[in-house]
XYZ file of C-alpha atoms in Angstrom:
243
model
C -14.133 30.131 75.472
C -12.519 26.752 74.865
C -15.425 25.025 76.600
C -17.910 26.889 74.407
C -16.012 25.898 71.274
C -15.937 22.280 72.378
C -19.658 22.320 73.103
C -20.358 23.880 69.711
C -18.220 21.248 68.000
C -20.095 18.465 69.805
C -23.443 19.996 68.831
C -22.341 20.290 65.209
C -21.146 16.680 65.152
C -24.431 15.485 66.696
C -26.444 17.434 64.102
C -24.320 15.930 61.323
C -24.948 12.406 62.627
C -28.701 13.032 62.876
C -28.833 14.457 59.348
C -26.790 11.542 58.011
C -29.161 9.051 59.653
C -32.178 10.850 58.136
C -30.528 10.871 54.701
C -29.646 7.177 54.981
C -33.226 6.265 55.887
C -34.592 8.293 52.971
C -32.136 6.753 50.507
C -32.913 3.227 51.703
C -36.647 3.799 51.171
C -36.597 5.908 48.007
C -33.539 5.186 45.846
C -33.352 2.391 43.290
C -31.245 -0.446 44.753
C -29.254 -0.659 41.500
C -28.032 2.932 41.863
C -24.356 3.447 42.697
C -23.926 6.032 45.458
C -20.644 7.758 46.329
C -20.252 8.488 50.036
C -17.626 8.952 52.724
C -16.843 5.922 54.922
C -19.090 7.016 57.801
C -22.000 7.837 55.501
C -21.606 4.563 53.624
C -21.744 2.713 56.944
C -24.972 4.551 57.777
C -26.418 3.563 54.377
C -25.551 -0.087 54.967
C -27.095 0.042 58.440
C -30.276 1.513 56.924
C -30.503 -1.390 54.482
C -29.001 0.002 51.284
C -26.791 -2.579 49.511
C -23.107 -2.167 50.387
C -22.262 -3.448 46.891
C -23.761 -0.237 45.443
C -21.722 2.106 47.634
C -18.585 3.747 46.218
C -16.595 4.670 49.328
C -14.710 7.966 49.087
C -11.422 7.823 50.952
C -8.973 10.701 51.070
C -7.757 11.504 47.578
C -10.183 9.187 45.790
C -11.996 10.469 42.730
C -15.732 9.972 42.415
C -16.420 6.743 40.548
C -17.664 7.171 36.982
C -20.392 4.633 37.786
C -21.841 6.750 40.608
C -25.242 8.299 39.879
C -25.620 9.960 43.285
C -23.246 11.556 45.786
C -24.092 12.064 49.444
C -22.720 15.475 50.326
C -21.414 15.598 53.901
C -18.861 18.035 55.320
C -16.113 15.479 54.542
C -17.164 15.278 50.886
C -17.786 19.015 50.427
C -14.285 19.792 51.689
C -12.735 17.592 48.985
C -14.919 17.677 45.853
C -16.369 20.474 43.666
C -19.905 19.100 43.856
C -21.564 22.049 42.110
C -19.918 20.866 38.896
C -19.915 17.120 39.488
C -23.360 16.678 41.021
C -25.362 19.881 40.490
C -28.869 18.563 41.252
C -29.983 18.312 44.897
C -32.702 15.650 45.076
C -33.010 15.702 48.892
C -31.505 17.724 51.724
C -31.439 17.194 55.483
C -30.637 19.891 58.026
C -28.921 23.180 57.310
C -25.649 25.015 57.698
C -22.320 23.177 57.964
C -24.059 20.005 59.238
C -26.342 19.709 56.194
C -26.395 16.388 54.347
C -27.534 16.472 50.718
C -28.264 13.749 48.204
C -26.983 15.073 44.877
C -27.343 13.666 41.360
C -24.285 13.352 39.148
C -24.527 15.066 35.755
C -22.333 14.893 32.690
C -20.815 17.790 30.746
C -23.493 19.686 28.850
C -26.129 18.865 31.458
C -27.938 22.206 31.185
C -28.354 21.943 27.416
C -29.564 18.333 27.556
C -31.874 19.181 30.474
C -33.542 21.970 28.464
C -34.029 19.637 25.516
C -35.445 16.904 27.746
C -37.880 19.372 29.319
C -39.109 20.446 25.878
C -39.740 16.778 25.039
C -41.643 16.267 28.311
C -43.809 19.312 27.565
C -44.634 18.002 24.094
C -45.452 14.555 25.507
C -47.732 16.165 28.106
C -49.646 18.122 25.460
C -50.089 14.967 23.384
C -51.336 13.070 26.429
C -53.880 15.744 27.304
C -55.035 15.924 23.696
C -56.390 12.358 23.967
C -59.116 13.610 26.321
C -58.648 10.509 28.473
C -56.542 12.148 31.176
C -58.451 14.398 33.560
C -56.154 16.792 35.412
C -56.760 20.336 36.661
C -55.130 23.112 38.627
C -51.595 22.637 39.948
C -51.208 19.044 38.656
C -52.080 20.211 35.142
C -49.540 23.045 35.392
C -46.931 20.576 36.653
C -47.562 18.297 33.701
C -47.529 21.046 31.064
C -44.404 22.652 32.503
C -42.399 19.454 31.979
C -41.874 18.866 35.716
C -43.279 15.318 35.700
C -40.902 12.354 35.521
C -41.050 10.853 31.988
C -41.525 7.381 33.510
C -44.819 8.581 34.992
C -45.867 10.149 31.708
C -45.185 6.830 29.962
C -47.311 4.974 32.521
C -50.150 7.474 32.167
C -49.970 7.053 28.388
C -50.334 3.288 28.762
C -53.175 3.638 31.261
C -55.123 6.137 29.161
C -54.900 3.811 26.161
C -57.374 1.590 28.061
C -58.924 3.700 30.825
C -60.013 7.238 31.618
C -57.672 8.458 34.363
C -58.122 11.312 36.837
C -55.019 12.774 38.472
C -55.271 14.025 42.048
C -51.704 15.289 42.311
C -48.072 14.847 41.353
C -45.427 14.898 44.070
C -41.783 14.386 44.930
C -40.813 12.881 48.267
C -37.376 14.496 48.425
C -37.239 17.028 51.296
C -35.867 20.408 50.231
C -35.311 19.112 46.698
C -33.969 21.540 44.117
C -36.381 23.210 41.679
C -35.214 21.102 38.719
C -36.010 17.772 40.408
C -38.830 15.968 38.636
C -42.067 14.794 40.228
C -41.949 10.992 40.334
C -45.186 10.279 42.227
C -48.749 10.489 40.982
C -52.050 9.825 42.723
C -55.037 8.890 40.548
C -58.679 8.335 41.465
C -61.941 7.417 39.762
C -61.116 3.719 39.962
C -63.212 2.644 42.932
C -66.796 3.487 42.033
C -68.034 0.015 41.237
C -65.343 -0.446 38.587
C -63.661 -3.454 40.148
C -62.557 -4.917 36.826
C -61.125 -1.573 35.750
C -59.151 -1.248 38.973
C -57.811 -4.774 38.569
C -56.829 -3.967 34.995
C -54.901 -0.892 36.081
C -53.077 -2.814 38.786
C -52.239 -5.656 36.409
C -50.779 -3.220 33.890
C -48.688 -1.441 36.538
C -47.357 -4.656 38.037
C -46.241 -5.814 34.604
C -43.604 -3.060 34.498
C -40.109 -4.517 34.613
C -37.105 -3.269 36.622
C -35.574 -0.716 36.634
C -38.855 0.929 35.650
C -41.067 -0.889 38.134
C -43.104 1.512 40.242
C -44.347 1.001 43.771
C -48.145 0.937 43.993
C -50.282 1.768 47.014
C -54.032 1.948 47.551
C -54.920 4.934 49.718
C -58.401 5.364 51.184
C -59.787 8.817 51.981
C -63.342 10.044 52.306
C -64.828 6.837 50.985
C -62.738 6.969 47.808
C -59.749 4.912 46.746
C -56.718 6.700 45.390
C -53.950 4.791 43.652
C -50.458 6.098 44.426
C -47.798 5.277 41.825
C -44.208 6.126 42.642
C -40.979 5.511 40.764
C -37.711 5.248 42.679
C -35.136 8.030 42.693
C -33.292 9.306 40.833
C -35.362 10.588 37.947
C -33.717 10.780 34.506
C -31.745 13.996 33.985
C -32.114 14.125 30.223
C-alpha cells in the first residue's frame, strides 16, 4: 500500500510538472510581456526558463499576499492551498491538465467585477451592431454570432472599425488560443480574407495600419495561405480587458 501511494505521489508530481511546463510555454508565447503574473517559486522559475521576464513575476512565498499589481495568477496546487482564487482571480483564461495536478492561468478581477463585466458586454454588443451597420464588414454564421454576443475583444473591434473606415473586410473566424478557457474569456484573434485577389495596394495598406498600432495595443500579424487564398491573422496578447 505504501509503495502504491508513493507511486501515485510521483505520478501526480510528474503531471504537475508537465502541466506547469505547458502553462509556462503558453504564457511566454501569448501573454503581454508587461503583465505582472503572481506565481509560486517553482512556477515562476518555469516562466523564466520559458522566456517570460522575471521582472514581471510576483513570487508567492508562504504567507505572502497577492500583489495588487498582478493581473494574472498561475494556479498550482501550492497556490490553491493558500489563496481563495475564486474571489481574487475568477476568470480562467487557460487551463492545463485536470484534477489535483491542473495548472490554470487566472485573471485577477476587482470588487464588482460581475456588474462591470455585464456593462462592458453591453457596450461591446452596441459597438458590434454599429460596426455591422456600416455594411463594410462581411461576417456570417458563428463569427457573426460571436461579434453580436459581445464575445469579441474590444481591441479587435477597434481594429476592425479602423480597417473598415478604409477597406471592405471579410471575417473568416474569431478565436481564442487559451486551452480550456472559461466561457467569459473574450476572443482576441481574428482571421480576415479578401485581401489577396490582385489587391496588393489594399493588402499593404491594411498591414501598414496594423503595424502602426502602439504597445500595449500592438497586435501580432501573420499571413496564412490556404487553398490559394491569403488570410490575415490578427491576434492581441492576453489578457483581454475585463471591463
